[in-house]
Tab-separated table of C-alpha atoms in Angstrom:
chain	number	residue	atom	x	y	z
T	29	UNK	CA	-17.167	-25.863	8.254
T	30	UNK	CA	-17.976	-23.085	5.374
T	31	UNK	CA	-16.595	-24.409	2.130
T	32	UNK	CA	-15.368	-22.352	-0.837
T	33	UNK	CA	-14.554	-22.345	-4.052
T	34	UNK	CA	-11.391	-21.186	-6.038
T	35	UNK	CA	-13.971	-18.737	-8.185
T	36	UNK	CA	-15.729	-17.602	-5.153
T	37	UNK	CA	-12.614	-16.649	-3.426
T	38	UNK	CA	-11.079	-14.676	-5.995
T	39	UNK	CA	-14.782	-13.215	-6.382
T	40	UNK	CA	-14.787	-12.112	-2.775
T	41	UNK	CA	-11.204	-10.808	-2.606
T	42	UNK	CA	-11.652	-8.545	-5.757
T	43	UNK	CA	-15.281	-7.742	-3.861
T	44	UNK	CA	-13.228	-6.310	-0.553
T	45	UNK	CA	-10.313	-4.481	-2.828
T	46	UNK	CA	-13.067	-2.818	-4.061
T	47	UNK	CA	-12.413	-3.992	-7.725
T	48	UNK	CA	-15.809	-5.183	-8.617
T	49	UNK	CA	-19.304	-3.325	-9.161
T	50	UNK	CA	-19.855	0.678	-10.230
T	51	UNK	CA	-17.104	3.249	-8.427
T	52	UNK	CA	-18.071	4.851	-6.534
T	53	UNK	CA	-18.167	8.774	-7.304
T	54	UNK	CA	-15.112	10.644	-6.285
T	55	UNK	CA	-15.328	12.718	-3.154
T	56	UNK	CA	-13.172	12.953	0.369
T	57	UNK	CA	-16.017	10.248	1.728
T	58	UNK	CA	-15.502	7.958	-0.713
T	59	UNK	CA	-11.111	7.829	-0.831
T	60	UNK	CA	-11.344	8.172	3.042
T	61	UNK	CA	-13.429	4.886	3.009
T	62	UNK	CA	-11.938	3.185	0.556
T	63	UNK	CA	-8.682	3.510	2.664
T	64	UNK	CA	-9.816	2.290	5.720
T	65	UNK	CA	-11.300	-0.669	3.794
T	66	UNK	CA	-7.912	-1.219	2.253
T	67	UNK	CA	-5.923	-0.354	5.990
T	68	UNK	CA	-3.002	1.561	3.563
T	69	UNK	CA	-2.276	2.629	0.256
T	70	UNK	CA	1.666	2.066	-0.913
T	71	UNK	CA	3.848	4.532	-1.763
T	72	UNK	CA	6.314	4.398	-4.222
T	73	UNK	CA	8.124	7.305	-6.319
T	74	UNK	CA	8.337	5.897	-9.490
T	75	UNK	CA	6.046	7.079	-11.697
T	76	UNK	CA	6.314	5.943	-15.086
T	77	UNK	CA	2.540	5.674	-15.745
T	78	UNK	CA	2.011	7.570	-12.368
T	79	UNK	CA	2.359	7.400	-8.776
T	80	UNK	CA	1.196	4.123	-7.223
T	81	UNK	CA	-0.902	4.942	-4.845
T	82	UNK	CA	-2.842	7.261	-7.357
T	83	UNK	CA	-3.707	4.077	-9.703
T	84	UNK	CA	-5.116	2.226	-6.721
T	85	UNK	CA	-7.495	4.506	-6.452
T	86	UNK	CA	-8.148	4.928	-9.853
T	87	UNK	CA	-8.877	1.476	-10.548
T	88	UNK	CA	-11.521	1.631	-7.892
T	89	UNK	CA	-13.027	4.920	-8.136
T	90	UNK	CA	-12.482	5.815	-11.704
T	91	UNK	CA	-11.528	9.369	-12.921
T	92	UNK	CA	-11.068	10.634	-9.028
T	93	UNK	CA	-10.410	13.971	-8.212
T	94	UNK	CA	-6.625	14.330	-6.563
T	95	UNK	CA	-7.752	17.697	-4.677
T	96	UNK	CA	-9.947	15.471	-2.622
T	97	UNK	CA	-6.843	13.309	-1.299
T	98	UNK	CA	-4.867	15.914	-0.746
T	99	UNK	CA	-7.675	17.068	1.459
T	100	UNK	CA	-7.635	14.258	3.723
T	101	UNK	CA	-3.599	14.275	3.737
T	102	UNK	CA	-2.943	18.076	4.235
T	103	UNK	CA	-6.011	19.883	5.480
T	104	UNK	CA	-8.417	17.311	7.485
T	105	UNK	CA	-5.415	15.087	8.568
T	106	UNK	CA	-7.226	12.325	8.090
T	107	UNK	CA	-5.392	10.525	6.323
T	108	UNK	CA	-1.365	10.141	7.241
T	109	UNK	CA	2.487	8.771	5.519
T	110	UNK	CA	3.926	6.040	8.058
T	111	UNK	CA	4.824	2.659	7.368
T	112	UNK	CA	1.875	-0.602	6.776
T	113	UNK	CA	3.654	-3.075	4.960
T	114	UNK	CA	5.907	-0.552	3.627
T	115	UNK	CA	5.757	3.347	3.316
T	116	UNK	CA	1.970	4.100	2.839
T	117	UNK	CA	-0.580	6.293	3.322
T	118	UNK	CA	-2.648	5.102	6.493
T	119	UNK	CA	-5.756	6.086	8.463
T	120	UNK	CA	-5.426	8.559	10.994
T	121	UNK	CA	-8.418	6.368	12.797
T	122	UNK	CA	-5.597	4.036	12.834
T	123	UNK	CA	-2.981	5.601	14.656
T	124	UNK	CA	-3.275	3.340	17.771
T	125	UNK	CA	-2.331	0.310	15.623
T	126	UNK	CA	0.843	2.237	13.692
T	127	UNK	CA	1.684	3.761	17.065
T	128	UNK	CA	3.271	0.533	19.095
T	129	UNK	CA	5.728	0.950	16.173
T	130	UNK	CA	6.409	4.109	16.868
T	131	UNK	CA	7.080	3.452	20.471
T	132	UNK	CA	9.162	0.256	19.467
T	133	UNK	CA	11.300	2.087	17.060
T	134	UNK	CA	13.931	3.347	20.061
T	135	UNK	CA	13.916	0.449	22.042
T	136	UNK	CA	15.073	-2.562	19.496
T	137	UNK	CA	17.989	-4.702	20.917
T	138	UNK	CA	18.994	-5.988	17.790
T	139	UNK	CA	22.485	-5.194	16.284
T	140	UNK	CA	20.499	-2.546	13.660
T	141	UNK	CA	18.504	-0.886	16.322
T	142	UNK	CA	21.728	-0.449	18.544
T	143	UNK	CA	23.809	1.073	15.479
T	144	UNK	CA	20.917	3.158	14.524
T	145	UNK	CA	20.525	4.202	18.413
T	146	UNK	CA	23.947	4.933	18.466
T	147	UNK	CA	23.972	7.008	15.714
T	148	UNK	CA	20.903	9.034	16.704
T	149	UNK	CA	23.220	9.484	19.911
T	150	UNK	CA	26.291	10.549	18.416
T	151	UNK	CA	24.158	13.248	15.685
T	152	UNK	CA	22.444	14.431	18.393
T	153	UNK	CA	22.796	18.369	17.333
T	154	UNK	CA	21.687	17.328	13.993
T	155	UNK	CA	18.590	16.197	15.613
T	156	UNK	CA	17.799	19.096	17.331
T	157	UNK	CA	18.873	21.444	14.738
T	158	UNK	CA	16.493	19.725	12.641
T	159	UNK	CA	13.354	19.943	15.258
T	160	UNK	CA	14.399	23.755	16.186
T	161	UNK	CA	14.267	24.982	12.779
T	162	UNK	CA	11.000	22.889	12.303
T	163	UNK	CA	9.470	24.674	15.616
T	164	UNK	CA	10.393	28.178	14.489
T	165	UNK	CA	9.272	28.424	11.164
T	166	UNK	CA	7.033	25.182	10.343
T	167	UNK	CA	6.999	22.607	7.215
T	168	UNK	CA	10.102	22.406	6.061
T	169	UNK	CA	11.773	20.178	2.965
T	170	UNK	CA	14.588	18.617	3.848
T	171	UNK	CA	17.181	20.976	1.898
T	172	UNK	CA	16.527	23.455	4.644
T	173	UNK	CA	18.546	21.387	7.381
T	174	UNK	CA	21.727	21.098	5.579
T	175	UNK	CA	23.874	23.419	7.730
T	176	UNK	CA	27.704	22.925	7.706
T	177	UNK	CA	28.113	24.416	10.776
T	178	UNK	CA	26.274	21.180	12.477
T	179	UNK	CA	28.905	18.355	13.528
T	180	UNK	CA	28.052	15.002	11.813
T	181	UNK	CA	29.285	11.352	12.180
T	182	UNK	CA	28.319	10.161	8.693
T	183	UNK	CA	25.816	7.370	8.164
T	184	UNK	CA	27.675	4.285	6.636
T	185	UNK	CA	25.631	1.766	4.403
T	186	UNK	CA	26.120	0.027	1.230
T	187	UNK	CA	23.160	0.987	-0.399
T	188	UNK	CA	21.472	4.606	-1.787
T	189	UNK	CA	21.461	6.321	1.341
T	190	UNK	CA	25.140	6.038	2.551
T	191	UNK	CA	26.083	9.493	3.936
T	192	UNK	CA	22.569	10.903	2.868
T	193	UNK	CA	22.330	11.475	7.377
T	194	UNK	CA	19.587	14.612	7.047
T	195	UNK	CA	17.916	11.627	5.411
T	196	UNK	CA	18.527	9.840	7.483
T	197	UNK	CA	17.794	11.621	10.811
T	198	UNK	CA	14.339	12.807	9.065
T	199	UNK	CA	13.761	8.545	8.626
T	200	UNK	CA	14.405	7.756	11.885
T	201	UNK	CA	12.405	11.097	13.123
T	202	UNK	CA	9.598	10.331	11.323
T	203	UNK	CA	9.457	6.128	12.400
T	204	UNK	CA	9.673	7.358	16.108
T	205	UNK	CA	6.582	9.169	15.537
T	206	UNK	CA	8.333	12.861	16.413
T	207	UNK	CA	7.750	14.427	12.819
T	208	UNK	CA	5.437	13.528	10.065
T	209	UNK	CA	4.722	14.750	6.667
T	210	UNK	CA	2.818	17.664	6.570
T	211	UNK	CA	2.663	18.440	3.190
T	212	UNK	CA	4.320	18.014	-0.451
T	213	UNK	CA	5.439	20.204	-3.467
T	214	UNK	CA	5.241	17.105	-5.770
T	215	UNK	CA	7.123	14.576	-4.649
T	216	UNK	CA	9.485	17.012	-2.348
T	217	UNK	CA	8.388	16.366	1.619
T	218	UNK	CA	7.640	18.512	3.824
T	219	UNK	CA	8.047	17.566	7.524
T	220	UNK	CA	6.238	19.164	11.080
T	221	UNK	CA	6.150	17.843	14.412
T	222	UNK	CA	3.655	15.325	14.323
T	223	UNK	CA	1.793	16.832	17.449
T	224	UNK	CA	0.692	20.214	15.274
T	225	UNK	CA	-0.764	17.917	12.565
T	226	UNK	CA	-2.529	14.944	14.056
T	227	UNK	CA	-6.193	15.904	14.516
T	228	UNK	CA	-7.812	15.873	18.159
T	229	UNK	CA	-10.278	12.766	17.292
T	230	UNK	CA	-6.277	10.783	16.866
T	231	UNK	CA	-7.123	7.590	18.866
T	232	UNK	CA	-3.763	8.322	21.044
T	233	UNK	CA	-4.684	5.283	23.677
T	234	UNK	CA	-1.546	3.083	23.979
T	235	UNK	CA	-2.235	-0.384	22.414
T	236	UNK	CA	-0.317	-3.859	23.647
T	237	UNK	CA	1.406	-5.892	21.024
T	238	UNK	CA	-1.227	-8.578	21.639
T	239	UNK	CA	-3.661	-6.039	21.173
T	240	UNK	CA	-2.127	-4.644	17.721
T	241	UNK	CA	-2.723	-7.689	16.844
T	242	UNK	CA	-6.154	-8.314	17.602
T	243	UNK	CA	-7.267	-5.052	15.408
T	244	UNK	CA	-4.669	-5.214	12.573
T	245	UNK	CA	-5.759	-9.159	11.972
T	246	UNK	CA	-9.363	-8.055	11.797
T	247	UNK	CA	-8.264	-5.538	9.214
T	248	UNK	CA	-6.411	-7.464	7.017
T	249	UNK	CA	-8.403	-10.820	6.491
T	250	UNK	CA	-11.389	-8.337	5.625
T	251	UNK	CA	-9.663	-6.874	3.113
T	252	UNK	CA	-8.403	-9.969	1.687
T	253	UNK	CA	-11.922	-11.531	1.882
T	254	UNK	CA	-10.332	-15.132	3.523
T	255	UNK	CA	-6.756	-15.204	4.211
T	256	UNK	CA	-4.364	-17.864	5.811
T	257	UNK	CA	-1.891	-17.047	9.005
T	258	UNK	CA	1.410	-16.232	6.379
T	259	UNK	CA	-1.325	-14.522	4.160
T	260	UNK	CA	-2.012	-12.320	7.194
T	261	UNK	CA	1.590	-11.879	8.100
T	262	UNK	CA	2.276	-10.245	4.806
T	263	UNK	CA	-0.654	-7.517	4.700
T	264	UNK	CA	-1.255	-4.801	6.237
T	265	UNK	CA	1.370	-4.344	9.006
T	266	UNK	CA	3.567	-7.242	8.109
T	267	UNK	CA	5.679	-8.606	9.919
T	268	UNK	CA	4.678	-7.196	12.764
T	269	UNK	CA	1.976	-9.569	13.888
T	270	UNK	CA	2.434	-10.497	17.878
T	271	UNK	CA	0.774	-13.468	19.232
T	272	UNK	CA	-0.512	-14.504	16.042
T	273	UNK	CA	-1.671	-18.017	16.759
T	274	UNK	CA	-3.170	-16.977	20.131
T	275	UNK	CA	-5.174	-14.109	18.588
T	276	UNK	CA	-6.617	-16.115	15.926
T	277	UNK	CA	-7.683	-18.692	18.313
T	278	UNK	CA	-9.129	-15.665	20.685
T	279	UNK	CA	-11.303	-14.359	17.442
T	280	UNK	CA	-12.495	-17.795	16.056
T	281	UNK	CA	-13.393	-18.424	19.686
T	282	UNK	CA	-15.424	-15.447	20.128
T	283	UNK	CA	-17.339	-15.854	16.518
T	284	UNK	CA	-15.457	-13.406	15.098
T	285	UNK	CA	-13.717	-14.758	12.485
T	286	UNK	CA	-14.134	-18.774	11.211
T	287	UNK	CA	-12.526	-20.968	9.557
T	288	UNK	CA	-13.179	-22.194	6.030
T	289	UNK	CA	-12.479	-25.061	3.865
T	290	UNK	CA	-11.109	-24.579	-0.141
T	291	UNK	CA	-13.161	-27.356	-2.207
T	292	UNK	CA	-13.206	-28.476	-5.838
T	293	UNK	CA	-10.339	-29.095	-8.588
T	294	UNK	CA	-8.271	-26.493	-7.180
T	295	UNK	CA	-8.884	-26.965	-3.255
T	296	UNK	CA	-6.519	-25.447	-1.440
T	297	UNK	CA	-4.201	-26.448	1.552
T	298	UNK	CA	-4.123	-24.393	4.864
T	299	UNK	CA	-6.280	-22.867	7.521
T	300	UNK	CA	-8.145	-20.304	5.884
T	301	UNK	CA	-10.507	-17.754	7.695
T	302	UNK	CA	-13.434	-15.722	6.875
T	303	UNK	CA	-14.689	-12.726	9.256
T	304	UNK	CA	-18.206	-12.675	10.494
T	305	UNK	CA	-19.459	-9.508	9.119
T	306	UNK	CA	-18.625	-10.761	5.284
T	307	UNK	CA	-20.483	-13.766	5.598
T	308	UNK	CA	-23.250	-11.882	3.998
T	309	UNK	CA	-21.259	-10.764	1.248
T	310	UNK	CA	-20.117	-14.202	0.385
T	311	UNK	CA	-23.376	-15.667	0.411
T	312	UNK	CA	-24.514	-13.091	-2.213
T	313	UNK	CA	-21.595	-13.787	-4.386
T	314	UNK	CA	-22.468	-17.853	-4.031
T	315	UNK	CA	-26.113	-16.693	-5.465
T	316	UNK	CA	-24.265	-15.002	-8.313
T	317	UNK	CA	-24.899	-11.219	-7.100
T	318	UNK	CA	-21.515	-10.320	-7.971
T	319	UNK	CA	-20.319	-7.485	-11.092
T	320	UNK	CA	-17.173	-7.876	-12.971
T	321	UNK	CA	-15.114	-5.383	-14.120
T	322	UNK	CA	-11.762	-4.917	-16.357
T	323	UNK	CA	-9.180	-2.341	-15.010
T	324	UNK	CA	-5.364	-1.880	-14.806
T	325	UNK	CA	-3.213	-2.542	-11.720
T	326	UNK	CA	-0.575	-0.467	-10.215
T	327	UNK	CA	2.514	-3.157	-9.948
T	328	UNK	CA	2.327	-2.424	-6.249
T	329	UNK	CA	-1.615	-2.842	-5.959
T	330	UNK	CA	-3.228	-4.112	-2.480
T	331	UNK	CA	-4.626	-7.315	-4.280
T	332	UNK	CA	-1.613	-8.696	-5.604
T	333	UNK	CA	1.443	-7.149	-3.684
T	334	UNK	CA	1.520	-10.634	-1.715
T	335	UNK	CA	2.973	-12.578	-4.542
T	336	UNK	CA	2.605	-16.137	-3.359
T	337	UNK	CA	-1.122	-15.389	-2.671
T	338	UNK	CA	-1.303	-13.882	-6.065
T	339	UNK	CA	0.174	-17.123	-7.501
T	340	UNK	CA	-2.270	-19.171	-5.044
T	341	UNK	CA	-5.412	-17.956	-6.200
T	342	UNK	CA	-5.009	-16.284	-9.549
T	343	UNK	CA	-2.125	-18.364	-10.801
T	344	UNK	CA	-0.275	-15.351	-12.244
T	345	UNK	CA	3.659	-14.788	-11.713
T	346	UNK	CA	4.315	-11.616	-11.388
T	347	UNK	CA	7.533	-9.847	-10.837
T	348	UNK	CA	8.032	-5.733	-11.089
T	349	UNK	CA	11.296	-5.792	-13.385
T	350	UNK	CA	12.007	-2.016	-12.743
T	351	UNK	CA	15.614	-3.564	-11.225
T	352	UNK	CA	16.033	-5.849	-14.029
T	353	UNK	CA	18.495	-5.039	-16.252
T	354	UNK	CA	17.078	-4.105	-19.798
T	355	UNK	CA	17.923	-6.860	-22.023
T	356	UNK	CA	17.220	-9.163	-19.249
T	357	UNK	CA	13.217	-7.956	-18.778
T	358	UNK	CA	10.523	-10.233	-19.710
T	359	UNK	CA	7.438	-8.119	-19.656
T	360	UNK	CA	8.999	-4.621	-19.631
T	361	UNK	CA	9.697	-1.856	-17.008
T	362	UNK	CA	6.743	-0.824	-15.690
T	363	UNK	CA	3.740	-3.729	-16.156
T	364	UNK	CA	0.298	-2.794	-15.070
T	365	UNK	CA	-1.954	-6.594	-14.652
T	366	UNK	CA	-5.209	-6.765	-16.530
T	367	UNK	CA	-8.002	-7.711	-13.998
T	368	UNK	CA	-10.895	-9.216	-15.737
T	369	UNK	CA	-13.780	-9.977	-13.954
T	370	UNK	CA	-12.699	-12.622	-11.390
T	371	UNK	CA	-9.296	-13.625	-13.296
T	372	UNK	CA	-6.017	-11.746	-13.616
T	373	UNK	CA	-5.362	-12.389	-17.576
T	374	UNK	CA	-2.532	-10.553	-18.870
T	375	UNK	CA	-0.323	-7.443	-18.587
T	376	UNK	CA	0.114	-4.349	-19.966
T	377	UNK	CA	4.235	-2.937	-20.799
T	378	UNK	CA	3.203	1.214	-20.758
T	379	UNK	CA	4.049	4.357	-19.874
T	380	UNK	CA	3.180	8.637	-19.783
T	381	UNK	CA	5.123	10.711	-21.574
T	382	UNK	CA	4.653	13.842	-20.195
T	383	UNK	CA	6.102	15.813	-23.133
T	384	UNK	CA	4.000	14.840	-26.403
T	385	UNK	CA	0.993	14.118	-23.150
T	386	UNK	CA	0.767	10.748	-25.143
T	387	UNK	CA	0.033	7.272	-22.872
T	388	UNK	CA	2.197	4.838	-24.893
T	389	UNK	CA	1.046	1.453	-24.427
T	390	UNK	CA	4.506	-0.684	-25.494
T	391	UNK	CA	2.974	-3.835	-25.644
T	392	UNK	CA	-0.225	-6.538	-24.061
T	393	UNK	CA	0.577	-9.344	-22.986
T	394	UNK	CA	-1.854	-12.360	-22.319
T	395	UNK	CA	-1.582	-15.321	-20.350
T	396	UNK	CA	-0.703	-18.638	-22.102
T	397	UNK	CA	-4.447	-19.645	-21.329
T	398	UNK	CA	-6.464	-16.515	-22.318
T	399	UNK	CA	-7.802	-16.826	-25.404
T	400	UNK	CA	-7.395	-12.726	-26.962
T	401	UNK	CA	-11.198	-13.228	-28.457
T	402	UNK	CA	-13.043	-9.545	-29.598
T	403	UNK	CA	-14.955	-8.896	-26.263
T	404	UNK	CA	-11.516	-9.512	-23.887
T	405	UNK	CA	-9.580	-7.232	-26.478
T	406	UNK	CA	-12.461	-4.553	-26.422
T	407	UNK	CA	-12.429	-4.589	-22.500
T	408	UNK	CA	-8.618	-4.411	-22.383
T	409	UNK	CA	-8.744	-1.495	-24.742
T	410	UNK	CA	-11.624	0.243	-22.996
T	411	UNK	CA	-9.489	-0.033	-19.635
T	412	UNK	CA	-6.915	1.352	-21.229
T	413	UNK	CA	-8.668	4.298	-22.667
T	414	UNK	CA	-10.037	5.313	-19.281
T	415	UNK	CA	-6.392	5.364	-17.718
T	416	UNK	CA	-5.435	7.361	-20.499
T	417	UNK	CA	-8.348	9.722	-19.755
T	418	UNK	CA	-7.621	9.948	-16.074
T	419	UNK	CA	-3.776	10.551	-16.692
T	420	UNK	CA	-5.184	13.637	-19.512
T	421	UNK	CA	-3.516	11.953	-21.917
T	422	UNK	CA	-4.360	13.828	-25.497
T	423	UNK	CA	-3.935	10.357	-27.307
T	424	UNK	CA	-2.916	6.721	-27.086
T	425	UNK	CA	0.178	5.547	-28.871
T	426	UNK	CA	0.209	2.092	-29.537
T	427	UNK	CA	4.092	0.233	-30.203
């Protein structure tokens, strides 16, 4: 059996996110790439430093050009919003995988998917006011299906979206696969039917769960690098993971994937396994063909949104605090890791202000076992200078 080490694992993971060596240059190629290396990019509407999924690709392609995502969302349809591990922007070459979901969505038999069947039932003219309007006159936001005239039974919750049912309707609409999001004017939505925007090269072939499976598993233990069964659970399209032991047993007997052993101080427990076509990689990185870097992570970035992995491998807690109460915050609201060659070693407390155009970086925090020496500051300080470049910033403000 292969063995590892803790170093060469962390190496290889960063290698796969794409977080090591010289970005690539920005172009619709290079995101469209990057993305299907990645399998989906996380979306998330806070954007106190800004949007999520824009830092994930800056950290790996450096001063990128926005225009050239927006390309691949809204003109090639390449790129689409549906849910990976959460809402995310996915490859359209993966549309086979996301679409069992979409097929699943109506026929759930727990107590959620019957209330949430029943209330599609009961709003049915809400529904089809809301695809009528959209087949007459195209993209629409969502402010254009409030109509009073339209009978409603309110949707009941205890969170955010209790009696927020265009929402609602649009959510459920959009899971099912019926409409998708055809366009934004910033962060406001704009939803089609799904059949005028998916390209004709859509893979549209109906996939088993076992089947899912077989291609989603492939996808996420490449772009983890080497991965464990719960490590695969929670990437990529977790949770949703069929068959899982009989899969992985299919691949490893095929040669597709194998399994490999953690050795040294900090071996590791588990069943860890490497796909055959990074083998190569690895063995460069054991030769020490491998380029560090030092950039800034998104608090929802692909390498460390699976936090007991993070903790595993990097041994760095991290918790997003934009829920905590003020006073009772550790770090601060919105906490961007520092990635360091192969080691996450602090954490950065910042923000845009989009007034004075100043990035205000509130405070850097290291870990209790970094040592803060000249060349670590320097490359903390040069990371944050290019974020500050890519966000336009006209100067850094330090607290």
């Amino acid at each position: 059996m292969r063995k590892l080490t803790l170093e060469n694992t962390r190496k290889l993971a960063i290698y796969k996110q794409a977080l090591s060596g010289t970005p690539h240059l920005s172009s619709p190629n290079a995101i469209l790439n990057l993305v299907q290396d990645l399998g989906c990019l996380q979306l998330d509407p806070i954007s106190a430093v800004a949007r999520s999924h824009s830092l994930v690709l800056f950290s790996r392609l450096g001063n990128y050009d926005p225009a050239h995502l927006d390309q691949l969302l809204w003109r090639d349809h390449m790129l689409f919003e549906y849910w990976a591990h959460c809402a995310a922007i996915v490859p359209t070459s993966d549309y086979a995988i996301h679409n069992l979901m979409m097929r699943d969505y109506g026929n759930t038999t727990s107590t959620w998917g019957k209330r949430r069947l029943e209330w599609i039932v009961a709003n049915a003219p809400l529904r089809e006011h809301i695809l009528s309007q959209i087949r007459e006159r195209g993209p629409l936001p969502s402010r254009m299906f409030e109509n009073k005239e339209v009978q409603i039974s309110d949707w009941w919750s205890t969170g955010w979206n209790s009696g927020r049912n265009v929402s609602r309707m649009l959510d459920f609409l959009w899971m099912e696969g019926t409409l998708m999001v055809a366009g934004r004017s910033g962060i406001q939505k704009l939803w089609d039917l799904s059949e005028r925007c998916l390209p004709e090269s859509t893979p549209r072939h109906a996939l088993s769960p076992r089947e899912v499976t077989h291609a989603a598993v492939q996808r996420a233990i490449r772009a983890l690098g080497v991965a464990t069964p719960s490590q695969i659970k929670q990437h990529f399209i977790r949770g949703r993971y069929a068959h899982l032991p009989e899969v992985l047993a299919d691949l490893q007997q095929a040669g597709v994937i194998e399994p490999v052993q953690m050795v040294g101080e900090c071996k590791l427990p588990g069943t860890w396994y490497l796909h055959r076509d990074d083998v190569a990689v690895l063995e460069r990185i054991e030769i020490g063909d491998w380029q560090p870097r030092t950039v800034l992570l998104s608090p929802f970035d692909n390498l460390i949104c699976d936090r007991k992995r993070t903790k595993q491998l990097w041994n760095f807690d991290f918790t997003i605090e934009i829920y905590v109460p003020k006073a009772k915050r550790k770090y601060g609201y919105y906490v961007m890791p520092i990635l360091h060659g192969d080691r996450l070693i602090g954490r950065v407390d910042s923000q845009m202000n989009h007034r004075s155009r100043e990035f205000e970086v509130n405070r850097i925090y290291y870990e209790a076992d970094v040592a803060p020496t000249p060349d670590i500051q320097h490359a903390t300080a040069a990371a944050l200078a290019e974020l500050a470049a890519f966000l336009r910033a006209k100067a850094i403000t330090y607290a």
